[in-house]
Amino acid sequence: MNEDKPPNTRRSEGSTNRAADPDYIGEAHGKVADIGKGRRWYDLPYRFIRWLLFARPKRFIPARVRPHLSNIQNYLLPYYSHELHRAWDPADPRHNIHVPDDEHVTIPGLWAVELFPPSEIDALNRAFERNGWDRRRVSIGTGEQNRTMLNRSRTGQGWSWWRLGEVSGEGSPYVFPDSVREKLPPHIGAIELGAIQIGSGLTAVVAHFHLNEAGSEYVDEMWHRKHEPEIVYRKRRRPHANDRMFTAYRKTQNARRELHEEARAWMSDRCPGYFSANGKTQPLMDMLLLEKYDPILATRDDRKYWDALRALGITDNSLYRTSKDLPNLVLSEVEGRMCPPFEGDHTWTLWGNTTSVAQSMQNLHFYGKEHRRAISNAADDSLSNFLVTLGIANFLSVIEERYAVLRDDARSRHGRFKAAYIKQLRASFLTMSLDLTSISRDLGDFWRRKTRYLGEPRFVLDYAPWIVMEDEAQNRPRFTPIDFNKHVRKVCKRRVTSLLQADKDYREILSTVASLGSSIDTYKISRLATWISLASLAVASATLAVTDIGSGALLSGLADMLRAITG
């Protein structure tokens, strides 16, 4: 895996033997006729459209029809590309990934975070009642009820961390003293839930999902499959032809995301909070352990494995986030642009070599006999506070998005406000203001807390070790490592300050709009009252006109007087 070659060996070999490389392009095109020149089902319509657009009939084709014909022609191109991909030599490393037979990846566990600001605290209390996490805890005397501990913690007098409960799957070998047995998603064996109190107004729930054997090996099985080119159909878009490499990317990443979806769906169903209420995915982190490849010992020559790592969703190959608290593990964020199945998700991964990590962790035997699960359990002890920090960053992103949506919606409805909409707008701003004010006060206390029951790994962002060694050998200026934890906190503080100012401005504008709206409503009501009065007068006059006036009535006397004057 880590070959002992000079750093520029691979580069020099590529430059000297370029002429001897197989002509993969020529071979593939030699096997497949160009589009429109064969007898395949798409050749005839392609030739016909080309004839309409470029031969004599083109003068009779209206200008507005020509783009539609071109679109049909372009719609057929992916089918030709698909046939070309099928004819391509699978040995070409530019169109296929190559996973060594003795390399395997295991995912022993993953973590998801849900936040409960003041606007969502009722949802957490409902989760306590629904899931029955307190039943066995109280019956066997292992602790107070969750509702009691939550209420005390949110007044600043309780615990900063406590276990909410444990859930074991039916037939699962996982056993906890006060766990609840229920049917879990197919790849999840057990779940441990813990609560972390941030100040007095924000509660975080961190769930540690233990994957069963099938779930741990699910991605590895897909990773090692022989993938063939496929056509991907998408709604309202033309088909897309994937070669072997991108088929492997898509299917392997989809397999990994299926595990994430199972965990997130369970959280949304059993313990929904702020992210679920706003239709967002919960921040999630999983652990990927490799048998052979070690990112810490990687060299320049190991770039040939990067495509296989990208299929897993790992694209951080030059910049590493590492921590002395979790030795030989690398923290990476899954990039949605490079890994489309994860686009829009907030997904992180801890990955490394199983043997290297196991040898560097002290007292690992206390966490289990099997190294992979023991590593996951050991990491769980210190990850919770860091996961909460990542969750808070995503929480602020959701608030920023909600403010933007309300602002733009208010602008689009300008001049068409109704009292009901203003009431709804004020309620939305009130909820967000309450959540934002609470978290801005609590975050400082949480991050200034020196002593915590659960530690927090301190991650440092730096170049990969092989790049650092090359820089030192070439006497290049050293990159100054960045404290990633401090960086995230600094960004969060800056965003909170910006949001508080925006919230203040929006509330002032909303108050002005509400005041103007009230004045307009008052004016409209007074004008309506005037018209109602005039209508009442008209009705009364009409009534008098058709009423039979008696001889002894006052109106009869007035009528006689008028006749005498005019007569």
Coordinates of C-alpha atoms in Angstrom, one line a residue:
M1 CA 0.0 0.0 0.0
N2 CA 2.7 2.5 1.0
E3 CA 5.5 1.8 -1.5
D4 CA 9.1 2.9 -0.8
K5 CA 9.6 5.1 -3.9
P6 CA 10.9 8.6 -4.4
P7 CA 8.1 11.2 -4.4
N8 CA 8.5 11.9 -8.1
T9 CA 8.8 8.2 -9.3
R10 CA 5.2 8.0 -10.5
R11 CA 5.4 11.3 -12.3
S12 CA 8.6 10.3 -14.1
E13 CA 7.2 6.9 -15.1
G14 CA 4.1 8.6 -16.5
S15 CA 6.1 11.0 -18.6
T16 CA 8.6 8.4 -20.0
N17 CA 6.1 5.7 -20.7
R18 CA 3.2 7.8 -22.0
A19 CA 3.6 6.4 -25.6
A20 CA 3.4 2.8 -24.3
D21 CA 0.1 3.4 -22.5
P22 CA -2.8 1.5 -24.0
D23 CA -5.0 3.5 -26.4
Y24 CA -8.2 3.1 -24.4
I25 CA -9.9 5.9 -26.3
G26 CA -9.1 4.6 -29.8
E27 CA -10.0 1.1 -28.8
A28 CA -13.4 2.1 -27.5
H29 CA -14.3 4.3 -30.5
G30 CA -13.1 1.5 -32.8
K31 CA -15.8 -0.8 -31.3
V32 CA -18.7 1.7 -31.4
A33 CA -19.8 3.5 -34.5
D34 CA -20.5 7.2 -34.2
I35 CA -24.0 8.3 -33.4
G36 CA -26.2 8.4 -36.5
K37 CA -23.9 6.0 -38.5
G38 CA -25.3 2.7 -37.3
R39 CA -28.5 0.7 -37.1
R40 CA -29.2 1.2 -33.4
W41 CA -32.7 2.4 -32.4
Y42 CA -31.5 6.0 -31.8
D43 CA -29.5 6.3 -35.0
L44 CA -32.5 6.7 -37.4
P45 CA -34.2 9.5 -35.4
Y46 CA -30.8 11.2 -34.9
R47 CA -30.1 11.2 -38.7
F48 CA -33.6 12.4 -39.5
I49 CA -33.4 15.4 -37.1
R50 CA -29.9 16.2 -38.3
W51 CA -31.3 16.2 -41.9
L52 CA -34.1 18.5 -40.9
L53 CA -31.8 21.0 -39.2
F54 CA -28.9 21.1 -41.7
A55 CA -30.1 19.9 -45.1
R56 CA -32.5 21.6 -47.5
P57 CA -35.6 21.3 -45.3
K58 CA -34.0 23.6 -42.7
R59 CA -35.4 26.7 -44.6
F60 CA -38.9 25.4 -43.9
I61 CA -38.4 24.7 -40.2
P62 CA -39.7 27.6 -38.1
A63 CA -37.1 29.2 -35.8
R64 CA -39.1 28.4 -32.7
V65 CA -39.2 24.7 -33.6
R66 CA -35.5 24.3 -34.2
P67 CA -34.5 24.4 -30.5
H68 CA -37.0 21.7 -29.7
L69 CA -35.5 19.5 -32.4
S70 CA -32.0 20.1 -31.0
N71 CA -33.2 19.1 -27.6
I72 CA -34.6 15.8 -28.9
Q73 CA -31.2 15.3 -30.7
N74 CA -29.3 16.0 -27.4
Y75 CA -31.7 13.6 -25.6
L76 CA -30.3 10.7 -27.7
L77 CA -26.7 11.5 -27.0
P78 CA -26.5 9.8 -23.6
Y79 CA -27.5 6.4 -25.1
Y80 CA -24.6 6.6 -27.5
S81 CA -22.3 7.6 -24.5
H82 CA -23.7 4.6 -22.6
E83 CA -22.7 2.2 -25.4
L84 CA -19.3 3.8 -25.6
H85 CA -18.8 3.3 -21.8
R86 CA -19.8 -0.4 -22.1
A87 CA -17.1 -0.9 -24.8
W88 CA -14.5 0.9 -22.8
D89 CA -11.7 -1.3 -21.3
P90 CA -12.4 -1.8 -17.5
A91 CA -8.7 -1.7 -16.9
D92 CA -8.5 2.0 -17.7
P93 CA -8.1 3.7 -14.3
R94 CA -9.6 6.9 -15.6
H95 CA -13.0 5.2 -16.1
N96 CA -13.1 2.6 -13.3
I97 CA -12.2 2.4 -9.7
H98 CA -9.9 -0.4 -8.5
V99 CA -10.4 -1.6 -4.9
P100 CA -7.7 -4.1 -3.7
D101 CA -9.2 -7.5 -2.8
D102 CA -7.6 -7.4 0.6
E103 CA -8.9 -3.9 1.4
H104 CA -12.2 -3.6 3.3
V105 CA -14.1 -0.9 5.0
T106 CA -16.2 -1.3 8.2
I107 CA -18.7 1.2 9.7
P108 CA -19.2 0.2 13.3
G109 CA -21.4 3.1 14.3
L110 CA -22.7 6.6 13.6
W111 CA -24.0 9.6 15.5
A112 CA -26.8 12.1 14.9
V113 CA -27.6 15.3 16.7
E114 CA -31.0 17.0 17.3
L115 CA -31.4 20.4 19.1
F116 CA -34.3 21.6 21.3
P117 CA -34.5 25.3 21.7
P118 CA -37.4 26.9 23.6
S119 CA -39.7 26.6 20.6
E120 CA -39.3 22.8 20.5
I121 CA -39.0 21.8 24.1
D122 CA -42.6 20.4 24.2
A123 CA -41.6 18.0 21.4
L124 CA -38.9 16.5 23.7
N125 CA -41.3 16.1 26.5
R126 CA -43.7 14.3 24.2
A127 CA -40.8 12.0 23.1
F128 CA -40.3 11.1 26.8
E129 CA -44.0 10.1 27.1
R130 CA -44.2 8.2 23.8
N131 CA -41.0 6.2 23.9
G132 CA -41.1 4.9 27.4
W133 CA -37.4 5.4 28.1
D134 CA -38.3 6.0 31.8
R135 CA -40.2 2.8 32.6
R136 CA -37.3 0.5 33.2
R137 CA -35.1 3.2 34.6
V138 CA -37.6 3.9 37.4
S139 CA -38.6 0.3 37.9
I140 CA -35.0 -0.9 38.5
G141 CA -34.0 2.2 40.3
T142 CA -31.2 3.5 38.0
G143 CA -32.2 7.1 38.0
E144 CA -34.8 9.9 38.0
Q145 CA -37.3 10.5 35.2
N146 CA -36.0 12.3 32.1
R147 CA -38.7 15.1 32.5
T148 CA -37.5 15.8 36.0
M149 CA -33.8 16.0 35.0
L150 CA -34.7 18.2 32.0
N151 CA -36.8 20.7 34.0
R152 CA -34.0 21.0 36.6
S153 CA -31.3 21.4 34.0
R154 CA -33.2 24.1 32.1
T155 CA -33.4 26.1 35.3
G156 CA -29.6 25.9 35.7
Q157 CA -29.8 23.6 38.7
G158 CA -29.4 20.2 37.1
W159 CA -27.0 18.1 35.2
S160 CA -25.1 19.3 32.1
W161 CA -25.2 15.7 30.7
W162 CA -27.3 12.6 31.3
R163 CA -28.4 9.5 29.6
L164 CA -31.9 9.6 28.1
G165 CA -32.2 5.9 27.4
E166 CA -31.1 2.9 25.4
V167 CA -32.9 1.0 22.7
S168 CA -32.0 -2.5 21.7
G169 CA -33.3 -4.2 18.5
E170 CA -35.4 -7.4 18.7
G171 CA -32.9 -10.3 18.7
S172 CA -30.0 -8.0 19.0
P173 CA -27.0 -9.1 21.2
Y174 CA -26.7 -5.6 22.7
V175 CA -27.8 -5.5 26.3
F176 CA -28.2 -2.4 28.5
P177 CA -29.5 -2.4 32.1
D178 CA -32.5 -0.2 31.4
S179 CA -32.9 -0.5 27.6
V180 CA -36.1 -0.7 25.7
R181 CA -36.6 -3.6 23.2
E182 CA -38.2 -2.7 19.9
K183 CA -38.0 -3.2 16.2
L184 CA -35.2 -1.1 14.7
P185 CA -34.3 -0.4 11.1
P186 CA -32.6 -3.4 9.4
H187 CA -29.0 -2.2 9.7
I188 CA -29.2 -0.8 13.3
G189 CA -28.6 -3.1 16.3
A190 CA -28.9 -0.6 19.2
I191 CA -29.1 3.1 20.0
E192 CA -27.8 5.0 23.0
L193 CA -29.2 8.5 23.6
G194 CA -27.7 11.2 25.7
A195 CA -28.8 14.8 26.5
I196 CA -26.4 17.8 26.8
Q197 CA -27.7 21.0 28.4
I198 CA -26.3 24.2 26.9
G199 CA -27.0 27.0 29.3
S200 CA -30.6 27.0 30.4
G201 CA -32.4 27.4 27.0
L202 CA -30.9 24.8 24.6
T203 CA -30.9 21.0 25.0
A204 CA -29.1 18.7 22.6
V205 CA -29.8 15.0 22.1
V206 CA -26.9 13.0 20.7
A207 CA -27.8 9.5 19.5
H208 CA -25.1 6.8 19.0
F209 CA -26.3 4.2 16.5
H210 CA -24.6 0.8 16.8
L211 CA -24.8 -0.9 13.4
N212 CA -25.3 -4.6 13.3
E213 CA -23.0 -6.9 11.3
A214 CA -25.0 -6.5 8.1
G215 CA -25.0 -2.7 8.5
S216 CA -21.2 -2.6 9.3
E217 CA -20.4 -4.5 6.1
Y218 CA -23.1 -3.1 3.8
V219 CA -21.0 -0.4 2.2
D220 CA -18.0 -2.7 1.8
E221 CA -20.1 -5.2 -0.1
M222 CA -21.2 -2.5 -2.6
W223 CA -17.7 -1.1 -2.8
H224 CA -16.3 -4.4 -4.0
R225 CA -18.9 -5.1 -6.6
K226 CA -18.2 -5.1 -10.3
H227 CA -20.0 -2.0 -11.5
E228 CA -21.1 -1.7 -15.1
P229 CA -22.1 1.5 -16.9
E230 CA -25.7 2.7 -16.3
I231 CA -28.1 5.3 -17.6
V232 CA -29.5 7.4 -14.8
Y233 CA -33.0 8.9 -15.4
R234 CA -33.9 12.1 -13.6
K235 CA -37.2 14.0 -13.4
R236 CA -37.6 16.7 -16.1
R237 CA -34.0 16.3 -17.2
R238 CA -32.4 14.3 -19.9
P239 CA -30.8 10.9 -19.0
H240 CA -27.3 10.9 -17.9
A241 CA -24.8 8.2 -18.9
N242 CA -22.5 7.0 -16.0
D243 CA -19.3 5.1 -16.8
R244 CA -18.0 2.3 -14.5
M245 CA -16.3 4.8 -12.2
F246 CA -19.3 7.1 -11.7
T247 CA -21.6 4.2 -11.3
A248 CA -19.4 2.9 -8.5
Y249 CA -19.3 6.4 -7.0
R250 CA -23.1 6.7 -7.0
K251 CA -24.0 3.2 -5.8
T252 CA -21.4 3.1 -3.1
Q253 CA -22.3 6.5 -1.8
N254 CA -26.0 5.7 -2.0
A255 CA -25.3 2.6 0.1
R256 CA -23.6 4.7 2.8
R257 CA -26.4 7.3 2.7
E258 CA -29.0 4.5 3.2
L259 CA -27.5 3.9 6.6
H260 CA -27.7 7.6 7.4
E261 CA -31.3 7.8 6.3
E262 CA -32.2 4.9 8.6
A263 CA -30.7 6.8 11.6
R264 CA -32.2 10.2 10.6
A265 CA -35.6 8.7 10.0
W266 CA -35.6 7.0 13.4
M267 CA -34.6 10.3 15.0
S268 CA -37.3 12.3 13.2
D269 CA -39.9 9.7 14.2
R270 CA -38.9 9.1 17.8
C271 CA -37.2 12.3 18.9
P272 CA -38.0 15.1 16.5
G273 CA -36.6 18.5 17.3
Y274 CA -35.6 21.8 15.5
F275 CA -34.1 20.2 12.4
S276 CA -37.0 17.8 11.9
A277 CA -39.6 20.6 12.4
N278 CA -37.9 22.7 9.7
G279 CA -37.6 19.8 7.2
K280 CA -33.8 19.6 7.5
T281 CA -31.5 16.6 8.0
Q282 CA -29.9 16.2 11.4
P283 CA -26.1 16.7 11.5
L284 CA -24.5 13.2 11.4
M285 CA -21.1 11.7 11.7
D286 CA -20.1 8.1 11.0
M287 CA -16.9 6.1 11.4
L288 CA -15.1 4.4 8.5
L289 CA -12.3 2.0 9.4
L290 CA -10.1 0.5 6.6
E291 CA -8.1 -2.7 6.7
K292 CA -5.0 -1.7 4.7
Y293 CA -4.9 2.0 3.7
D294 CA -3.7 4.4 6.4
P295 CA -4.2 8.1 5.7
I296 CA -1.6 9.0 8.3
L297 CA 1.1 6.9 6.5
A298 CA 0.0 7.8 3.0
T299 CA 2.5 8.9 0.4
R300 CA 2.2 10.7 -3.0
D301 CA 2.0 7.3 -4.7
D302 CA -1.2 6.5 -2.9
R303 CA -3.1 9.0 -5.0
K304 CA -4.0 6.0 -7.2
Y305 CA -6.4 4.9 -4.3
W306 CA -8.1 8.3 -4.2
D307 CA -10.8 7.3 -6.6
A308 CA -11.7 4.3 -4.5
L309 CA -11.9 6.6 -1.4
R310 CA -14.1 9.0 -3.3
A311 CA -16.5 6.2 -3.9
L312 CA -16.9 6.0 -0.1
G313 CA -17.5 9.7 0.1
I314 CA -13.9 10.6 1.3
T315 CA -12.4 13.5 -0.7
D316 CA -10.1 15.1 1.9
N317 CA -6.8 13.7 0.7
S318 CA -4.5 16.7 1.2
L319 CA -5.9 18.7 4.2
Y320 CA -6.5 16.7 7.4
R321 CA -8.3 17.5 10.6
T322 CA -6.7 15.4 13.3
S323 CA -6.8 15.3 17.1
K324 CA -4.4 13.9 19.7
D325 CA -7.5 12.8 21.6
L326 CA -8.5 10.5 18.8
P327 CA -5.0 9.4 17.4
N328 CA -4.6 8.3 13.8
L329 CA -8.2 9.2 12.9
V330 CA -9.0 11.9 10.3
L331 CA -12.1 14.1 10.5
S332 CA -13.6 14.8 7.0
E333 CA -16.7 16.6 5.8
V334 CA -18.5 15.0 3.0
E335 CA -18.6 17.4 0.0
G336 CA -22.0 17.5 -1.8
R337 CA -20.4 18.8 -5.0
M338 CA -18.0 15.8 -5.2
C339 CA -20.6 13.3 -3.7
P340 CA -24.0 14.2 -5.1
P341 CA -26.0 11.7 -3.0
F342 CA -25.0 13.7 0.1
E343 CA -25.8 17.1 -1.3
G344 CA -27.7 19.2 1.2
D345 CA -26.8 16.9 4.1
H346 CA -24.6 17.8 7.0
T347 CA -22.4 14.7 7.1
W348 CA -19.0 14.2 8.7
T349 CA -16.8 11.1 9.0
L350 CA -14.0 9.9 11.2
W351 CA -11.8 7.5 9.3
G352 CA -8.5 5.7 9.6
N353 CA -6.8 2.4 9.6
T354 CA -8.2 -0.2 12.1
T355 CA -4.9 -1.6 13.3
S356 CA -3.2 1.8 13.5
V357 CA -6.0 3.3 15.5
A358 CA -6.4 0.3 17.8
Q359 CA -2.7 0.3 18.7
S360 CA -2.7 4.1 19.5
M361 CA -5.7 4.0 21.8
Q362 CA -5.1 3.3 25.4
N363 CA -7.3 0.9 27.5
L364 CA -9.2 -0.1 24.3
H365 CA -10.0 -3.5 25.9
F366 CA -12.4 -1.8 28.3
Y367 CA -14.7 -0.9 25.4
G368 CA -15.0 -4.4 23.9
K369 CA -13.2 -7.4 22.5
E370 CA -13.7 -6.5 18.8
H371 CA -11.4 -3.7 17.8
R372 CA -13.8 -1.9 15.4
R373 CA -16.7 -1.6 17.8
A374 CA -14.3 -0.8 20.7
I375 CA -12.9 2.1 18.7
S376 CA -16.4 3.4 18.0
N377 CA -17.4 3.1 21.7
A378 CA -14.1 4.8 22.8
A379 CA -14.7 7.7 20.5
D380 CA -18.3 8.1 21.7
D381 CA -17.0 9.1 25.1
S382 CA -15.5 12.3 23.9
L383 CA -17.4 13.2 20.7
S384 CA -20.7 14.4 22.1
N385 CA -19.6 18.0 22.9
F386 CA -17.9 18.4 19.5
L387 CA -21.0 17.1 17.7
V388 CA -23.1 19.6 19.6
T389 CA -20.8 22.4 18.3
L390 CA -21.3 21.2 14.7
G391 CA -25.1 21.0 15.4
I392 CA -25.1 24.6 16.6
A393 CA -23.4 25.7 13.4
N394 CA -26.1 24.0 11.4
F395 CA -28.8 25.4 13.7
L396 CA -27.6 28.9 12.8
S397 CA -27.7 28.1 9.1
V398 CA -31.3 27.1 9.4
I399 CA -32.2 30.3 11.2
E400 CA -30.4 32.4 8.6
E401 CA -32.4 30.5 5.9
R402 CA -35.7 31.1 7.7
Y403 CA -35.0 34.8 8.1
A404 CA -34.2 35.0 4.4
V405 CA -37.4 33.2 3.4
L406 CA -39.6 35.4 5.6
R407 CA -37.8 38.6 4.3
D408 CA -38.3 37.7 0.7
D409 CA -41.9 36.5 1.3
A410 CA -42.7 39.7 3.0
R411 CA -41.2 41.7 0.1
S412 CA -43.2 39.7 -2.5
R413 CA -46.4 40.3 -0.6
H414 CA -45.8 44.1 -0.2
G415 CA -49.0 46.0 -0.7
R416 CA -51.1 42.9 -0.2
F417 CA -50.8 42.4 3.5
K418 CA -53.7 41.0 5.5
A419 CA -54.1 41.0 9.2
A420 CA -53.8 37.2 9.4
Y421 CA -50.5 37.2 7.5
I422 CA -49.1 39.9 9.7
K423 CA -50.1 37.9 12.7
Q424 CA -48.4 34.8 11.3
L425 CA -45.3 36.8 10.4
R426 CA -45.1 38.2 13.9
A427 CA -45.5 34.7 15.4
S428 CA -42.6 33.4 13.2
F429 CA -40.3 36.3 14.2
L430 CA -41.3 35.9 17.8
T431 CA -40.3 32.2 17.8
M432 CA -37.0 32.8 16.0
S433 CA -36.2 35.8 18.3
L434 CA -36.8 33.7 21.4
D435 CA -34.6 30.8 20.1
L436 CA -31.9 33.2 18.9
T437 CA -31.8 35.2 22.1
S438 CA -31.7 32.1 24.2
I439 CA -28.8 30.5 22.3
S440 CA -26.8 33.7 22.1
R441 CA -26.8 33.9 25.9
D442 CA -26.1 30.2 26.5
L443 CA -23.4 29.6 23.9
G444 CA -20.8 31.8 25.7
D445 CA -21.3 29.9 28.9
F446 CA -21.1 26.5 27.2
W447 CA -17.9 27.3 25.4
R448 CA -16.3 28.9 28.4
R449 CA -17.0 25.9 30.5
K450 CA -13.6 24.6 31.6
T451 CA -14.6 21.3 33.2
R452 CA -17.0 19.0 31.5
Y453 CA -18.2 15.5 32.3
L454 CA -17.6 14.6 28.7
G455 CA -14.4 15.9 27.1
E456 CA -14.1 17.4 23.6
P457 CA -11.4 16.3 21.1
R458 CA -9.4 19.3 19.8
F459 CA -9.1 19.0 16.0
V460 CA -6.3 20.8 14.1
L461 CA -6.5 21.5 10.4
D462 CA -3.1 20.9 8.6
Y463 CA -1.7 19.4 5.4
A464 CA -1.4 15.7 5.1
P465 CA 1.8 14.3 6.6
W466 CA 3.3 13.4 3.3
I467 CA 2.8 17.0 2.1
V468 CA 4.4 18.4 5.3
M469 CA 7.4 16.1 4.8
E470 CA 7.8 17.3 1.2
D471 CA 7.6 20.9 2.2
E472 CA 10.3 20.4 4.8
A473 CA 12.5 18.6 2.3
Q474 CA 12.1 21.4 -0.2
N475 CA 12.5 24.1 2.5
R476 CA 9.1 25.6 1.6
P477 CA 7.3 27.9 4.1
R478 CA 5.4 25.9 6.7
F479 CA 1.6 26.2 6.7
T480 CA 0.4 27.3 10.2
P481 CA -2.1 24.7 11.5
I482 CA -5.6 26.0 12.4
D483 CA -7.4 25.1 15.6
F484 CA -10.6 23.8 14.0
N485 CA -12.7 24.0 17.2
K486 CA -11.8 27.6 17.7
H487 CA -12.5 28.4 14.1
V488 CA -16.0 26.9 14.2
R489 CA -16.8 28.8 17.4
K490 CA -15.5 32.1 16.0
V491 CA -17.7 31.7 12.9
C492 CA -20.7 30.8 15.1
K493 CA -20.2 33.9 17.3
R494 CA -19.9 36.1 14.3
R495 CA -23.1 34.7 12.8
V496 CA -25.0 35.0 16.1
T497 CA -24.0 38.7 16.3
S498 CA -25.1 39.3 12.7
L499 CA -28.4 37.4 13.3
L500 CA -29.1 39.4 16.5
Q501 CA -28.7 42.7 14.6
A502 CA -30.8 41.4 11.7
D503 CA -33.5 40.3 14.2
K504 CA -33.6 43.7 15.8
D505 CA -33.9 45.4 12.4
Y506 CA -36.6 43.1 11.2
R507 CA -38.7 43.5 14.4
E508 CA -38.5 47.2 14.1
I509 CA -39.7 47.1 10.5
L510 CA -42.4 44.6 11.4
S511 CA -43.6 46.9 14.2
T512 CA -43.8 49.8 11.8
V513 CA -45.6 47.6 9.2
A514 CA -48.0 46.4 11.9
S515 CA -48.7 50.0 13.1
L516 CA -49.3 51.2 9.5
G517 CA -51.4 48.2 8.9
S518 CA -53.5 49.0 12.0
S519 CA -53.9 52.6 10.7
I520 CA -55.0 51.4 7.3
D521 CA -57.4 48.9 8.8
T522 CA -58.9 51.7 11.0
Y523 CA -59.3 53.9 8.0
K524 CA -60.9 51.1 6.0
I525 CA -63.3 50.3 8.9
S526 CA -64.3 54.0 9.3
R527 CA -64.9 54.2 5.5
L528 CA -66.9 51.0 5.6
A529 CA -68.9 52.4 8.6
T530 CA -69.7 55.6 6.5
W531 CA -71.0 53.5 3.6
I532 CA -73.1 51.4 6.0
S533 CA -74.6 54.6 7.5
L534 CA -75.5 55.9 4.0
A535 CA -77.0 52.6 3.1
S536 CA -79.0 52.6 6.3
L537 CA -80.3 56.1 5.5
A538 CA -81.2 55.0 2.0
V539 CA -83.1 52.1 3.4
A540 CA -84.9 54.3 5.9
S541 CA -85.9 56.8 3.2
A542 CA -87.2 54.0 0.9
T543 CA -89.2 52.6 3.8
L544 CA -90.8 56.0 4.5
A545 CA -91.6 56.4 0.8
V546 CA -93.6 53.2 0.6
T547 CA -95.2 53.5 4.1
D548 CA -99.0 54.5 4.2
I549 CA -99.1 57.7 6.3
G550 CA -102.3 58.0 8.4
S551 CA -104.4 61.2 8.8
G552 CA -103.5 61.7 12.4
A553 CA -99.8 61.2 12.0
L554 CA -97.2 63.9 12.4
L555 CA -96.0 63.3 8.9
S556 CA -99.5 63.7 7.6
G557 CA -99.7 67.2 9.2
L558 CA -96.4 68.2 7.7
A559 CA -97.6 67.1 4.3
D560 CA -100.8 69.2 4.5
M561 CA -98.7 72.2 5.6
L562 CA -96.4 71.8 2.6
R563 CA -99.4 71.6 0.2
A564 CA -100.9 74.7 1.8
I565 CA -97.7 76.7 1.3
T566 CA -97.1 75.6 -2.2
G567 CA -100.9 75.8 -3.2

